[in-house]
GROMACS .gro file of C-alpha atoms in nm:
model
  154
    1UNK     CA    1   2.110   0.102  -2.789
    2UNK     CA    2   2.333   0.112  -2.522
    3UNK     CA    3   2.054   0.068  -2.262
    4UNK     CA    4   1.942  -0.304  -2.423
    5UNK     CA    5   2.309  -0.423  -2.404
    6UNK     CA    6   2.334  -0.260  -2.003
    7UNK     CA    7   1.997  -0.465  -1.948
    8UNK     CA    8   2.156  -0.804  -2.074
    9UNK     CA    9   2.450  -0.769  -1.896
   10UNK     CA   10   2.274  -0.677  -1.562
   11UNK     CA   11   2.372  -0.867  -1.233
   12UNK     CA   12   2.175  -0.862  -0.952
   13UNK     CA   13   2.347  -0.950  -0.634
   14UNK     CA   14   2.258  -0.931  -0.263
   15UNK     CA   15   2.331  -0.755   0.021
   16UNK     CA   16   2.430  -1.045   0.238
   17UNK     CA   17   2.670  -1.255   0.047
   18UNK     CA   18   2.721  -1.004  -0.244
   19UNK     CA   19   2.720  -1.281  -0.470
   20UNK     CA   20   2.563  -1.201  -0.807
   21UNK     CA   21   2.362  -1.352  -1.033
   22UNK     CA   22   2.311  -1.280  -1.409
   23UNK     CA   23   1.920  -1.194  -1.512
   24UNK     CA   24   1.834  -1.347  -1.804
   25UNK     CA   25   1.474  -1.252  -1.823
   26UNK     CA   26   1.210  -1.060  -2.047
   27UNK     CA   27   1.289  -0.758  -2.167
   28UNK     CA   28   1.017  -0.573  -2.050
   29UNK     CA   29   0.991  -0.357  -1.765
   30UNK     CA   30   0.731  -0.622  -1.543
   31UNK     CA   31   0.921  -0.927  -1.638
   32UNK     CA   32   1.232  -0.750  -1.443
   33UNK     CA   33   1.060  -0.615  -1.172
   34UNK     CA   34   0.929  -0.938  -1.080
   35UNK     CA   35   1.302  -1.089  -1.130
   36UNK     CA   36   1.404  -0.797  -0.827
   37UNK     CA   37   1.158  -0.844  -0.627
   38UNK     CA   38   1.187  -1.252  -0.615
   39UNK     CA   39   1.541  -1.165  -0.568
   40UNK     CA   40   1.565  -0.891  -0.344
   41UNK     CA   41   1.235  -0.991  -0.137
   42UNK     CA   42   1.069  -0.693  -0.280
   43UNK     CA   43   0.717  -0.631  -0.360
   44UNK     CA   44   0.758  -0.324  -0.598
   45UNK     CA   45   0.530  -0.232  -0.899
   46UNK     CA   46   0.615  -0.035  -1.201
   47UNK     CA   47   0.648   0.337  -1.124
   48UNK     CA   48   0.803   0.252  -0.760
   49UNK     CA   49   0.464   0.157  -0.583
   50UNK     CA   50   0.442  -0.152  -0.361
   51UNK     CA   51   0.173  -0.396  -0.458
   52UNK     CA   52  -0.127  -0.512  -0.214
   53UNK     CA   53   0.058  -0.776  -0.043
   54UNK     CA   54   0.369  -0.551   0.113
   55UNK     CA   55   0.377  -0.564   0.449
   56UNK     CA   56   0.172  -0.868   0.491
   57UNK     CA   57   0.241  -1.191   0.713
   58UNK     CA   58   0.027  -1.447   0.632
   59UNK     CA   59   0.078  -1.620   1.021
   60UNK     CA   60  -0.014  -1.252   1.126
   61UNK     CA   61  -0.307  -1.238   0.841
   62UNK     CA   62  -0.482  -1.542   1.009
   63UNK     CA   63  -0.422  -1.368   1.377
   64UNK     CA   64  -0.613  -1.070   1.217
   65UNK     CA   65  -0.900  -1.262   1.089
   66UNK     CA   66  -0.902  -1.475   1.413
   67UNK     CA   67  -0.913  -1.151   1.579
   68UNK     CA   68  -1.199  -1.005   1.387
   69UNK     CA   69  -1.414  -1.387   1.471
   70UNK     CA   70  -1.342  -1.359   1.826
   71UNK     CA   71  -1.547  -1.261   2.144
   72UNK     CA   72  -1.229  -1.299   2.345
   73UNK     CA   73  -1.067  -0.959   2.126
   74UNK     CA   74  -0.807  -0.912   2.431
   75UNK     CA   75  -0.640  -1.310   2.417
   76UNK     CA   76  -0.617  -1.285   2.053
   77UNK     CA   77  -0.436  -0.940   2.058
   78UNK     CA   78  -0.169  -1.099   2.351
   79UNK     CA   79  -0.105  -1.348   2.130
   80UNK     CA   80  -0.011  -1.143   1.828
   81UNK     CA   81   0.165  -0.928   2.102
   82UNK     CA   82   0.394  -1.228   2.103
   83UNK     CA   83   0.434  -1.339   1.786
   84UNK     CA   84   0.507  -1.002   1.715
   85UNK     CA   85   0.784  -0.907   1.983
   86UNK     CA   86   1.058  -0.996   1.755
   87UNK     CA   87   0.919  -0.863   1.414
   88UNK     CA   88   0.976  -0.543   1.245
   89UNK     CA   89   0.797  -0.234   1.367
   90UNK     CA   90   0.536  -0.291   1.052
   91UNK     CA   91   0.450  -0.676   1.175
   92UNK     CA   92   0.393  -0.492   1.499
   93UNK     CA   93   0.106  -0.257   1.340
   94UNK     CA   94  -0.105  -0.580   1.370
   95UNK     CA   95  -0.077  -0.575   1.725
   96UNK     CA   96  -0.155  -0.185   1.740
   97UNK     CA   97  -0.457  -0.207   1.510
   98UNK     CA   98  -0.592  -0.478   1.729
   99UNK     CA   99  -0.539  -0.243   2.049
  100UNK     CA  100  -0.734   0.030   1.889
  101UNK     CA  101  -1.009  -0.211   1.767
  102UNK     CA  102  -1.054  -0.297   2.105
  103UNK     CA  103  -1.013   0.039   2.252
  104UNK     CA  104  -1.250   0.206   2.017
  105UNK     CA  105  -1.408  -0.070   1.816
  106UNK     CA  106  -1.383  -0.249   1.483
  107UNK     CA  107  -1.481   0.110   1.333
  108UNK     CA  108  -1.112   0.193   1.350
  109UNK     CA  109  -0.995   0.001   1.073
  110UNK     CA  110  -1.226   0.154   0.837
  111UNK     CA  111  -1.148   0.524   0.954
  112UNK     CA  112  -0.772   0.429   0.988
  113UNK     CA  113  -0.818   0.321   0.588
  114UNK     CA  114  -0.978   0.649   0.515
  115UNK     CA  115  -0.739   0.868   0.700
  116UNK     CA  116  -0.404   0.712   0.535
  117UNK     CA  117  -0.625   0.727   0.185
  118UNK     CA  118  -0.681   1.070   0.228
  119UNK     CA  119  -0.278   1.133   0.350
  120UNK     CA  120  -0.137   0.917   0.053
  121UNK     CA  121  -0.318   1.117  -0.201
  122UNK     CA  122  -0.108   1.445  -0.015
  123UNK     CA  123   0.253   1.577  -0.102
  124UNK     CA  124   0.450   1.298   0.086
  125UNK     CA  125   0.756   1.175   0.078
  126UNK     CA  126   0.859   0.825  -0.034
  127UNK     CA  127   0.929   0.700   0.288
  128UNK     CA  128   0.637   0.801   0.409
  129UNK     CA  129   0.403   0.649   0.140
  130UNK     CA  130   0.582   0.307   0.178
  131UNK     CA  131   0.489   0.329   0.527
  132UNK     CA  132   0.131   0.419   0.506
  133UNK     CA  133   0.050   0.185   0.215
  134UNK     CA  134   0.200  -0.086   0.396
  135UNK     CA  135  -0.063   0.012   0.679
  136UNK     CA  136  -0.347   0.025   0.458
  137UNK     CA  137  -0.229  -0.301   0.359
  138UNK     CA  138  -0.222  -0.459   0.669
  139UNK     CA  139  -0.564  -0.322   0.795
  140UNK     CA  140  -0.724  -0.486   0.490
  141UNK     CA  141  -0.602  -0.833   0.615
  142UNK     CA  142  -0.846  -0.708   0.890
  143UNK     CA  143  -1.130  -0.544   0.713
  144UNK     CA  144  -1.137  -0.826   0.451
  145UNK     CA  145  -1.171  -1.085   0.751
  146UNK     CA  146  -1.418  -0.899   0.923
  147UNK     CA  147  -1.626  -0.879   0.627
  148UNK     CA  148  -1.563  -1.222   0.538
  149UNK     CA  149  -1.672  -1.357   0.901
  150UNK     CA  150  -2.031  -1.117   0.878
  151UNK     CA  151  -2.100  -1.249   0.525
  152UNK     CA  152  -2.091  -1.620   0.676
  153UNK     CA  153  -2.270  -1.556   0.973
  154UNK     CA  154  -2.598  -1.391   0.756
   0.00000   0.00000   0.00000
């Protein structure tokens, strides 16, 4: 019973201004996952997953699908070259994934999606599977535009 009176009394506070606040939530274990990941700008799951849209940027999702639409690949990749230059390392994957498109064509993405499929279901550490679902995630902003622009052009 102990554990029921600890999850009442918990206080979530963040890193920047250390200021808590009290949760106040559901009891069960989704309703306070969502409360920490509103709060803590994650996107976790239950069992320490992330969900489909970590790693996404939705101004970098509309690059992608621009991307996949274009004839002029090479002016859409320099320009999420710089919206990119001052992102993360994963915002830069866009960038990355649109310089191997062009380099070996659109194939990529689906191989790429294959390859870290077949290395997430591997022993792997945590880190590791973070960082490949997050690329998985990312090339589906891609695959899903590219199938979205060759559905409306039949």
């Amino acid at each position: 019973q102990w554990y029921q009176r600890r999850v009442r009394e918990a206080v979530v506070s963040t890193q920047s201004t250390g200021a808590g606040e009290a949760y106040s939530g559901g009891r069960t274990a989704e309703d306070f996952i969502t409360f920490l990941n509103e709060k803590c700008n994650l996107n976790r799951v239950a069992g320490g997953g992330l969900t489909d849209s970590a790693g996404r940027v939705p101004s970098l999702d509309a690059l992608a699908a621009k991307f996949m639409g274009s004839d002029d690949k090479a002016a859409v990749a320099e320009e999420a070259n710089a919206a990119t230059k001052d992102m993360d390392k994963m915002a830069q994957y866009y960038y990355k994934v649109m310089k191997k498109c062009i380099e070996k064509g659109t194939d990529f993405i689906a191989t790429e999606i294959d390859r870290l499929s077949r290395m997430l279901e591997g022993n792997i550490t945590d880190e590791k599977r973070d960082q490949f679902t997050i690329r998985k995630n990312i090339l589906a902003a891609f695959s899903t535009s590219g199938s979205d622009d060759a559905h409306s052009e039949l």
